[in-house]
XYZ file of C-alpha atoms in Angstrom:
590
model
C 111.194 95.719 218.382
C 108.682 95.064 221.250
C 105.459 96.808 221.300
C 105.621 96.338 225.116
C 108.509 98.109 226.108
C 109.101 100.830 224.026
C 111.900 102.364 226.401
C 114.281 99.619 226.408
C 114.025 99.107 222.297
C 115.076 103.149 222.695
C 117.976 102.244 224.506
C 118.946 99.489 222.544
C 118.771 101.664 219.312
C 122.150 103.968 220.881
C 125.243 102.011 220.886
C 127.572 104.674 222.259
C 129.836 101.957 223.507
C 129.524 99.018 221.464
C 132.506 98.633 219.007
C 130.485 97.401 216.913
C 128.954 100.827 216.060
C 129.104 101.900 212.556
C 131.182 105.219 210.803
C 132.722 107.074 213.537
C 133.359 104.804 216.452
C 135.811 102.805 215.157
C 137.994 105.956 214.527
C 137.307 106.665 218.174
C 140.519 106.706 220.663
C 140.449 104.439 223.506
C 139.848 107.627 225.638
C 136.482 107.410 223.707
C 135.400 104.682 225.018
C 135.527 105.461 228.795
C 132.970 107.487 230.126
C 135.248 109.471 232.624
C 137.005 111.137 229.843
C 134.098 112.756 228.286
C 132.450 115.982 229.765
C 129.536 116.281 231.751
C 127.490 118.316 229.341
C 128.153 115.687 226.367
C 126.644 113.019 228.743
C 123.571 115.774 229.587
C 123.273 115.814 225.858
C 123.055 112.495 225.094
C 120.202 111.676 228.135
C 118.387 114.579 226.279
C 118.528 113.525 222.236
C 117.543 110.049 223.837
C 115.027 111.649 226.105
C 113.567 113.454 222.984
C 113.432 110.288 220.400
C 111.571 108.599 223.702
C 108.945 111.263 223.758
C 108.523 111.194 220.016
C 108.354 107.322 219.893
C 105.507 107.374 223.057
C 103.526 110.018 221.046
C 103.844 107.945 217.842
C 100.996 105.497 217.186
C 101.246 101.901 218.714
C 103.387 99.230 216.071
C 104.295 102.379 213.846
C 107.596 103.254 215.407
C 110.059 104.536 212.557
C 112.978 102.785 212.528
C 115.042 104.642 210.111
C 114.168 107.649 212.564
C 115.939 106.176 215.397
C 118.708 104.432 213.433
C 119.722 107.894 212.338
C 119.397 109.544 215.530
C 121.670 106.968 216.535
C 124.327 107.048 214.038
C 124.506 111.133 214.800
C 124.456 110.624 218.719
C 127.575 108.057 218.410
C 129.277 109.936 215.888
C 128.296 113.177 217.939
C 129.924 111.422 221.104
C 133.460 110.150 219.436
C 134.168 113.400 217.988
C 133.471 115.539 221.474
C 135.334 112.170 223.366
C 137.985 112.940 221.323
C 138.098 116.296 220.926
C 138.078 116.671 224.993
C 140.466 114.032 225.388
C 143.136 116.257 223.337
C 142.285 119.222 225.088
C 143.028 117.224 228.456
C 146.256 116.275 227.472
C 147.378 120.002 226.579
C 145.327 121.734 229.459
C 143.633 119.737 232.027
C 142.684 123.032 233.554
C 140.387 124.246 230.717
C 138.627 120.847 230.448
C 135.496 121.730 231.661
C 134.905 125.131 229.651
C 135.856 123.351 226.258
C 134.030 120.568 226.612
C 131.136 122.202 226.782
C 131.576 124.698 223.916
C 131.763 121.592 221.851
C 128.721 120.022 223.488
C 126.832 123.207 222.250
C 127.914 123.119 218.739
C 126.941 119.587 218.981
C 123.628 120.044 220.659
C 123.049 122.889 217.678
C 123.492 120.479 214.818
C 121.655 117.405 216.449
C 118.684 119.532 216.837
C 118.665 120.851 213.450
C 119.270 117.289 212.077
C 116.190 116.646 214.048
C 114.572 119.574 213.308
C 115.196 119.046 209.313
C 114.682 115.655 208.771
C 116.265 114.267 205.989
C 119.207 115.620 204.098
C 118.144 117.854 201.128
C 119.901 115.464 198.447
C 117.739 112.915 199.452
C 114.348 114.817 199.467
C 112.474 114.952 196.457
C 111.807 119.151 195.618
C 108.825 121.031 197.091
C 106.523 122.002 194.939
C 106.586 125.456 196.655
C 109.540 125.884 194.269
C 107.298 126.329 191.476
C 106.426 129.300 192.858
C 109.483 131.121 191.706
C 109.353 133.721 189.684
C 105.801 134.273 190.201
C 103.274 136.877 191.241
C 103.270 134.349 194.567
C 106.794 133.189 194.956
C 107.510 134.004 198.700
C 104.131 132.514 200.839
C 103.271 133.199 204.551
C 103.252 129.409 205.272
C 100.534 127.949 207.726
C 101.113 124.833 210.110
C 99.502 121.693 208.214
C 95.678 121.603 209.164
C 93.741 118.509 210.337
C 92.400 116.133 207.920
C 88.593 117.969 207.635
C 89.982 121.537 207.361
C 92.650 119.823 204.313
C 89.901 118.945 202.486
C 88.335 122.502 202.714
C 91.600 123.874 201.498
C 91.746 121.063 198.372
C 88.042 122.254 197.409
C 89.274 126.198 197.776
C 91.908 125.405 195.849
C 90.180 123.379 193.059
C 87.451 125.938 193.206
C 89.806 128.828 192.425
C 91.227 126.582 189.384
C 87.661 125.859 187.759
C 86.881 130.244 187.728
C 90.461 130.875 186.647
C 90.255 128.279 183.624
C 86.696 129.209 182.771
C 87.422 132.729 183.148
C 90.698 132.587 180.433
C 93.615 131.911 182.309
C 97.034 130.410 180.594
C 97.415 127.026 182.328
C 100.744 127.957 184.170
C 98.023 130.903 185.431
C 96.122 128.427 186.911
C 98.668 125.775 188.398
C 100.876 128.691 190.428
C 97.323 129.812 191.876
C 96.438 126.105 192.716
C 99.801 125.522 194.365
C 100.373 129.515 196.073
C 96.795 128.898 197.682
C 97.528 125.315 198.995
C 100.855 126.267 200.270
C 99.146 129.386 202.113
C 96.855 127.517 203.942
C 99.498 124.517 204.984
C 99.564 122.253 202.225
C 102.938 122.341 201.447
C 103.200 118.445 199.552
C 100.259 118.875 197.319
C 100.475 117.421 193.840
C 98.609 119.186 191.169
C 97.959 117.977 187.699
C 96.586 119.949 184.832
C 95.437 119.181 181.409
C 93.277 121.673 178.925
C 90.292 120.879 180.938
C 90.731 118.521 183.865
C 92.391 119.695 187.105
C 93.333 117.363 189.847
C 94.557 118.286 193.187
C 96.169 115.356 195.280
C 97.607 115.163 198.752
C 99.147 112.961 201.184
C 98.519 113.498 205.126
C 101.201 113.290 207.681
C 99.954 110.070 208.829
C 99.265 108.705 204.930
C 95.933 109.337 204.079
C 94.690 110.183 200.522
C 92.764 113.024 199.410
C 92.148 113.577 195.854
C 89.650 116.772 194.263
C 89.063 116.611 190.472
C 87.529 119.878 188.422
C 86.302 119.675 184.486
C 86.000 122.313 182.563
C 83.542 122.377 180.003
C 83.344 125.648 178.335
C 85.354 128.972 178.582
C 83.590 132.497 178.887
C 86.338 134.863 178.960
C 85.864 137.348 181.757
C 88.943 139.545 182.942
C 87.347 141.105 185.782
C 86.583 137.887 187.386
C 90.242 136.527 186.859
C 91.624 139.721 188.256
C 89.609 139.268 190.970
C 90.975 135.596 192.024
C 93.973 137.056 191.458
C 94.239 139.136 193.811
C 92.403 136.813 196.518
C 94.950 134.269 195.781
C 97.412 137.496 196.496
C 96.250 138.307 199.690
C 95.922 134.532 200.680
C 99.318 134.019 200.128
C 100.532 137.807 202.058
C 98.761 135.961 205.009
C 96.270 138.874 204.212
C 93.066 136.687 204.526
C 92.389 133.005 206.651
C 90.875 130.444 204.787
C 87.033 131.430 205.441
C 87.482 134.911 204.321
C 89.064 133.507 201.112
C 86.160 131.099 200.753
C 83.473 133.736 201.289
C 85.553 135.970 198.629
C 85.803 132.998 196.391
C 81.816 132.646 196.452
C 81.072 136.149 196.120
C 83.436 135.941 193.187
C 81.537 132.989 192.052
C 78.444 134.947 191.386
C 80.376 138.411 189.760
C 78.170 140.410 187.438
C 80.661 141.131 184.104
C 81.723 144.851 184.262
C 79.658 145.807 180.543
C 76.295 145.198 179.458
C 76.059 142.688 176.051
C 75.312 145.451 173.784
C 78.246 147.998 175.016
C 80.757 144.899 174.173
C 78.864 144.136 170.694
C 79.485 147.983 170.167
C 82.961 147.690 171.529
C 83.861 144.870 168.560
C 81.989 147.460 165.892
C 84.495 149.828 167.427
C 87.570 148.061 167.245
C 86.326 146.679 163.686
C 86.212 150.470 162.606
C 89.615 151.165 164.237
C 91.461 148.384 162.415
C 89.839 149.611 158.789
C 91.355 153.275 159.691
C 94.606 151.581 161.075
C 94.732 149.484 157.624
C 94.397 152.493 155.268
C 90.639 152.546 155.001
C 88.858 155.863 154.057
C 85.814 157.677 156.262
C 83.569 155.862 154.733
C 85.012 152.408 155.079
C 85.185 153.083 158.911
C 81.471 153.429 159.849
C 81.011 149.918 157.560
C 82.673 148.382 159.379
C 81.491 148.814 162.515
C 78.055 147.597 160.834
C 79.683 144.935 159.394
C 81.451 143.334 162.804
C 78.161 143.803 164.837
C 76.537 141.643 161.640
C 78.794 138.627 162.026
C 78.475 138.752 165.770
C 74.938 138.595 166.007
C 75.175 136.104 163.124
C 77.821 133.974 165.417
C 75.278 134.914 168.181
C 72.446 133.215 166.694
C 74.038 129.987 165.387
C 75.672 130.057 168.679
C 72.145 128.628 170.662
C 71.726 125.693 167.751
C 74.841 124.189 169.366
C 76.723 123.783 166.066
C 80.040 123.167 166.431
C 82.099 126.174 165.961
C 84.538 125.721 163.060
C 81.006 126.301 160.888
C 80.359 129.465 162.808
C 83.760 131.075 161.898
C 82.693 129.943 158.206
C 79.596 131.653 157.911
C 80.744 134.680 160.322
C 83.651 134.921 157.768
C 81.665 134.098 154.442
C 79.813 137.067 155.741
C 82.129 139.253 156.134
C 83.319 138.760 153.320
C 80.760 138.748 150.924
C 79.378 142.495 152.513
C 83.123 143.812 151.040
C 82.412 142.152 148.395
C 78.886 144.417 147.839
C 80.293 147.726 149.130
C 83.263 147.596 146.645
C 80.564 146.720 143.289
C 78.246 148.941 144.493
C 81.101 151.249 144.700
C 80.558 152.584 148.174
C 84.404 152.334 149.462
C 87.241 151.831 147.296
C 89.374 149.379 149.049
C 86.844 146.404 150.649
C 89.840 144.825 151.483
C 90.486 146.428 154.775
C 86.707 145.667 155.405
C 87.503 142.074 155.046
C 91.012 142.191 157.118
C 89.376 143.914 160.039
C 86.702 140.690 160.278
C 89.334 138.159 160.389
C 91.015 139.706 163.035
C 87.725 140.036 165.069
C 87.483 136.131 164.452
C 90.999 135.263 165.317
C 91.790 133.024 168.514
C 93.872 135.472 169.412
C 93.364 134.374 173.312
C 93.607 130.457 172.290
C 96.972 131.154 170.434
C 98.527 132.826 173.074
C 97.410 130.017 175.336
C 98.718 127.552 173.166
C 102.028 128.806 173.015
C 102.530 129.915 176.558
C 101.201 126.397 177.552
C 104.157 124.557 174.853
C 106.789 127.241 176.589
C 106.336 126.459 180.174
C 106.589 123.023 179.508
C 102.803 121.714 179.602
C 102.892 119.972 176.040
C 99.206 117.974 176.235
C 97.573 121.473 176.544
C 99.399 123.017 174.441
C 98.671 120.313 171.870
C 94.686 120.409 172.642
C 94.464 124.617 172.208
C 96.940 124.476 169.091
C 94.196 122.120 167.777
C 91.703 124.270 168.491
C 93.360 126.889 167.138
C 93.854 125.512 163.369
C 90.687 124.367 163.622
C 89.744 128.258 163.813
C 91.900 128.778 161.230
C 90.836 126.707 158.649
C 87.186 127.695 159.519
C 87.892 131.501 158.544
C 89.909 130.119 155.352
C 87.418 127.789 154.566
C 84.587 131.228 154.961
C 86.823 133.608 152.839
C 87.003 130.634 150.404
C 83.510 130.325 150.249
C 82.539 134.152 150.437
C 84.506 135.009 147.076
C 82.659 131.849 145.105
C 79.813 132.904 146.351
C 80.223 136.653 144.844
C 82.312 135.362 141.813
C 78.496 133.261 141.330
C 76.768 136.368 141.885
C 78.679 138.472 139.318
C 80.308 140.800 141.797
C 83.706 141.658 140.773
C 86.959 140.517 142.311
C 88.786 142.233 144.948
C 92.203 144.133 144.762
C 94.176 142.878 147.498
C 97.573 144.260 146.456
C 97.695 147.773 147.478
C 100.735 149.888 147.229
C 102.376 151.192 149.336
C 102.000 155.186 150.312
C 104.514 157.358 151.780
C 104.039 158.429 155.454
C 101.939 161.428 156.030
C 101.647 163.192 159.615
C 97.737 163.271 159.534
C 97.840 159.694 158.570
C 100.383 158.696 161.538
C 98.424 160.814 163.725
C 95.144 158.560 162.908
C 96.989 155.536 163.020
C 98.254 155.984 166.553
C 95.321 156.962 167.680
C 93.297 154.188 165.740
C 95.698 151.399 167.742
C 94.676 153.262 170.952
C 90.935 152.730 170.205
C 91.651 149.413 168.882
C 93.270 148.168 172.591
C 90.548 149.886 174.314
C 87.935 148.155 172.838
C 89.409 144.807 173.259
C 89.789 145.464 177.146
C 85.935 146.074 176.798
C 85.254 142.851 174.511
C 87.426 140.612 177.039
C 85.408 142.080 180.180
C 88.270 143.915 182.010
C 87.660 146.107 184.571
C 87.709 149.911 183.784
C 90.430 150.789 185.432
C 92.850 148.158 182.799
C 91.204 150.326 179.767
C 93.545 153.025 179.530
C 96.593 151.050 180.517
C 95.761 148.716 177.528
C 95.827 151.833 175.357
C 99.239 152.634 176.418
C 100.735 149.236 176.186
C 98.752 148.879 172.568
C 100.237 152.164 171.423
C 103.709 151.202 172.393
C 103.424 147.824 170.625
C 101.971 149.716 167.361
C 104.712 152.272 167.443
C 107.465 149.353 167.923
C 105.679 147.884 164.659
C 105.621 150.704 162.567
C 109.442 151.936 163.123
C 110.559 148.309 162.424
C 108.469 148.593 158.974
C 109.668 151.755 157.950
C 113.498 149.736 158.416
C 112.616 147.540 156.276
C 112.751 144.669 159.287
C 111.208 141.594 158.074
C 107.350 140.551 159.063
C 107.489 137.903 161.160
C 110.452 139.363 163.203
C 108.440 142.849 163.154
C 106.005 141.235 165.196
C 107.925 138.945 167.477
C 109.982 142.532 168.659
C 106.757 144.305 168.798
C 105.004 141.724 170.605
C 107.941 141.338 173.303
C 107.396 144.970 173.746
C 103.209 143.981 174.625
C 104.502 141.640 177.121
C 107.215 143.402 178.270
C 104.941 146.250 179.304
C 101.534 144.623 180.435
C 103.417 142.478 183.260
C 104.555 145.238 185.915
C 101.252 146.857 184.795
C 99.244 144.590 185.523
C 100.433 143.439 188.887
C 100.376 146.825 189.800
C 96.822 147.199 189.221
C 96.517 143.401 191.036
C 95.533 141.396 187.893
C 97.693 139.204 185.545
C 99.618 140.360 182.404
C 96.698 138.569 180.363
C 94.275 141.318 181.002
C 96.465 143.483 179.470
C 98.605 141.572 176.741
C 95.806 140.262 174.463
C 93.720 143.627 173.818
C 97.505 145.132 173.103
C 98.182 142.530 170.467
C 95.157 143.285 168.175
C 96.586 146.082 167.010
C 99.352 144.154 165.640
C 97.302 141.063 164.075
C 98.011 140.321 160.705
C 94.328 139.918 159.439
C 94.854 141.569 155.646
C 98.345 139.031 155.111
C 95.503 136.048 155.663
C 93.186 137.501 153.518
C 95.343 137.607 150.781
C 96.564 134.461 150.983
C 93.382 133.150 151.128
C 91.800 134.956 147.956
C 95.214 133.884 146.458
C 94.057 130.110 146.713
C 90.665 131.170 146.043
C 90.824 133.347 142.650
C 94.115 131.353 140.877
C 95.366 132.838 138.167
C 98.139 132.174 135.404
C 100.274 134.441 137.565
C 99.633 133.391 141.377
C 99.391 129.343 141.809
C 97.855 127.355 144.489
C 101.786 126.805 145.613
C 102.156 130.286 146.130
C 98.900 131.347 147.848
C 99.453 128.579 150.092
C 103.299 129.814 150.790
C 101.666 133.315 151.884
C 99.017 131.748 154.120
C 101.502 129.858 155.933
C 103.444 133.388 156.309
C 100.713 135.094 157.562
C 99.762 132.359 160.231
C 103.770 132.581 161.147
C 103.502 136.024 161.683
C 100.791 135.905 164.245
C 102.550 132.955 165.743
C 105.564 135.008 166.469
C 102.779 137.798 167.962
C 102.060 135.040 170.639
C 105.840 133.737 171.050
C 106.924 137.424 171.324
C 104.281 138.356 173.998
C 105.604 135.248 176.448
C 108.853 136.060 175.620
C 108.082 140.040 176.411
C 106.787 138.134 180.034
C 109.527 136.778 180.751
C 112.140 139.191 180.375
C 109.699 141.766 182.950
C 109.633 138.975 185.750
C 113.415 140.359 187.506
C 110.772 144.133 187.327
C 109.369 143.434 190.788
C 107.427 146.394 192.634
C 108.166 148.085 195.819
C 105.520 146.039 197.289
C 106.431 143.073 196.072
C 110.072 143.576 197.170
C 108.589 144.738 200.825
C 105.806 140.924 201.023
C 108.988 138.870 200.251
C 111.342 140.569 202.884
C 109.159 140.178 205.690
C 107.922 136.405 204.589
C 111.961 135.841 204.233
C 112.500 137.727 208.364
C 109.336 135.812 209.362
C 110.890 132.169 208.252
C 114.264 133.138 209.609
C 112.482 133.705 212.913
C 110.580 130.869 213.238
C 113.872 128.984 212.445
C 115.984 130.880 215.167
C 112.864 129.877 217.447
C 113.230 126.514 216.619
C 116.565 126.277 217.458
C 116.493 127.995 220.543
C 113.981 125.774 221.867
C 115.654 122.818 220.715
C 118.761 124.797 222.798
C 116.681 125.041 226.010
């Protein structure tokens, strides 16, 4: 093709004639291939497809003319042209006298699918899917999508976008969290062929211009501080970003002022909040009045402890060992000296302060949603927490065993129901969800909602007890309930069903079942064996695995509850695209 004269290499390109032509002309009649028998408007359709691909060739840059473009656009104008040739030639030979009239009905049902050929592109089986379709079943699934910016202003949306990733992911956000925000927010602003890959701590953002240039942003994240306000907070810019709510410098302004959010409670209202929650669990265990106000000293002792070993930079599976040794050996001291009678609950209620409960959850929503390198990286984390509070517990009973304190009971049997106890209980788990909203730096408004969705869960769990419903499946119900509940919640309130899933599973934790493994493999005995002790830890762990399998699964099942809201954003993005479509059409009409 001649750079020269790009007119006649147009001209070339649309064999109407030639019976050479591919498909649909040698089918044609010999009416077909005589120009008086067609219509006047299929010829005035024809000069303006060919009219159109001349335009688009003369605005496309010099040497770059797209071949496959006009070989298409030829293959539908000549099949276009034998099937209205032939359609008009029947029609002549039945009535000559409505000629005119059907021939140019048919021209318009041409014109209508030439232009949305042109309009489309490609067929759809040949496309590879749009990312955008990642998108369903999301908080962001139906975006107000903007024309593709230049190449400076894509750049500003791939730092946004990367930006919005690093807080999310810093701030404690599941990793599917993170990639619908990246993608919803790219797709807002116009970047509808973005590629976005995410491991535990590296985010990359790629895209490809329209005339094939390469941007690429990369984000690490090096550390987490868990802060629920400020992920609520993206959340609902991202939100309004994709509503077509905010342009793209009032979400970067918002994103910067976001940047810079002061956490909702001061550091020694959360320490007080753990003591709290501490004290809750002990009650919720079984632990007396006395037991109660221990604990709370003993939780804001092993975090101050975690506090302080936290600046020497040591790596934090010794932490949890000493935080837990702790714990444990302060049981240990207010069971000899004879202060409470069961230390036990004292020592359950610290493991489930040091639990990863967050980093579990994580783990398994990341291996669920089909993002197994993450997953992998937090489940190690994970056992590495693990084996730090076993390896603490472990060391806390030698320790006191060295000392001549006594051992512990950990079997304790089992009491019938009383009203004032349920009463406590239920109240307890309330306290217990509240103060974990606190601890994870959620907004005030998400407190009492936690407590209902933690009450619901602890009800759930108790009723499934008292039928004598195994452990592990205990939890996995009761967790689906957590889930279940904290997703229309919380995108009510405009945050993510993280804010208010975790503090709801602490009150189902299964801290004392891991203690008692543990001081099974620590104190053995003629009548418990390593074997065993290690058969009840790996129970225990199970069990809090299901808490976290449960609680996505609980997700899941609330994602058909939309609100009225949510119902109202995707109706009018749904008219607006139908619009713009008709639009397109009619233009391509006129």
């Amino acid at each position: 093709m001649s750079e020269d004269t790009p007119e006649d290499a147009t001209t070339a390109q649309v064999p109407v004639e030639d019976p050479a032509s591919p498909g649909p002309v040698r089918g044609a009649t010999p009416a077909a291939a005589n120009p008086e028998v067609g219509s006047q408007a299929l010829r005035e359709l024809l000069e303006r497809t060919r009219l159109q691909r001349l335009q688009e060739l003369r605005d496309s840059p010099v040497g770059e003319v797209p071949e496959d473009s006009a070989d298409q656009a030829a293959a539908v104008n000549a099949k276009a042209a034998a099937k209205a040739a032939k359609t008009a030639s029947g029609k002549a030979k039945g009535n000559r006298t409505d000629h005119r009239g059907a021939s140019q009905r048919i021209a318009q049902r041409v014109a209508r699918r030439t232009v949305g050929k042109l309009v489309s592109g490609t067929s759809t089986n040949t496309q590879p899917v749009p990312i955008v379709t990642a998108l369903k079943g999301t908080p962001y699934q139906a975006p107000v999508q903007a024309t593709e910016p230049s190449e400076d202003e894509a750049r500003m949306v791939l730092d946004l976008a990367a930006d919005i990733a690093a807080i999310t992911m810093r701030a404690g956000a599941a990793t599917s969290d993170v990639e619908v925000s990246v993608i919803a927010a790219c797709t807002a602003c116009g970047l509808a062929t973005v590629e976005v890959d995410l491991t535990s701590n590296t985010l990359v953002v790629h895209y490809s211009t329209s005339d094939g240039r390469l941007m690429t942003v990369m984000r690490v994240n090096r550390g987490e501080s868990t802060h629920y306000a400020k992920l609520a907070s993206v959340h609902k810019l991202v939100t309004d970003l994709v509503d077509g709510k905010l342009g793209f410098h009032e979400a970067r302004s918002r994103l910067d002022a976001i940047r810079s959010q002061r956490r909702p409670f001061q550091e020694w209202f959360v320490t007080g909040a753990w003591g709290l929650m501490v004290g809750s669990l002990v009650v919720l265990l079984g632990g007396g009045a006395v037991a109660a106000p221990l604990g709370v000293v003993m939780a804001i002792l092993i975090f101050q402890v975690g506090k302080y070993l936290g600046r020497t930079h040591l790596p934090s599976f010794f932490i949890t060992s000493l935080q837990a040794s702790a714990a444990t050996l302060v049981a240990m001291a207010a069971g000899n000296f004879g202060i409470v009678d069961s230390p036990q609950y004292m020592v359950a209620a610290g493991i489930v302060l040091l639990l990863p409960t967050q980093s579990l959850y994580s783990a398994v929503q990341d291996a669920l949603t089909n993002f197994p390198l993450t997953a992998a990286g937090r489940m190690v984390g994970v056992f590495m927490t693990l084996a730090g509070i076993v390896a603490g517990i472990a060391l806390g009973v030698v320790c006191g065993q060295a000392m001549g304190m006594s051992q512990i009971e950990v079997l304790v049997p089992k009491n019938s129901p009383h009203v004032v106890t349920a009463i406590l209980s239920l109240v307890a788990s309330a306290v217990v969800a509240m103060a974990g909203a606190v601890g994870m730096q959620a907004r005030r408004r998400f407190i009492l909602p936690a407590a209902v969705v933690g009450l619901a869960s602890y009800i759930t769990m108790m009723s499934l007890t008292l039928l004598n419903i195994d452990n592990v499946l205990a939890s996995l119900l009761s967790a689906t309930v957590a889930g279940f509940l904290s997703r229309p919640l919380a995108l009510r309130l405009g945050a993510p069903a993280i804010v208010l899933t975790i503090p709801a599973i602490y009150t189902l934790l299964q801290g004392l079942s891991i203690f008692e493994a543990v001081y099974q493999i620590a104190s053995e005995t003629e009548n418990v064996t390593f074997a065993v002790g290690l058969s009840s830890l790996f129970t225990a762990i199970l069990s809090n695995a299901a808490l976290a399998v449960g609680a996505v699964f609980g997700g899941y099942l609330a994602r058909p509850l939309k609100s009225l809201k949510a119902d109202a954003v995707e109706k009018s993005a749904e008219s607006a695209r139908s619009q713009e479509s008709t639009i397109a059409i009619d233009s391509g009409q006129a």
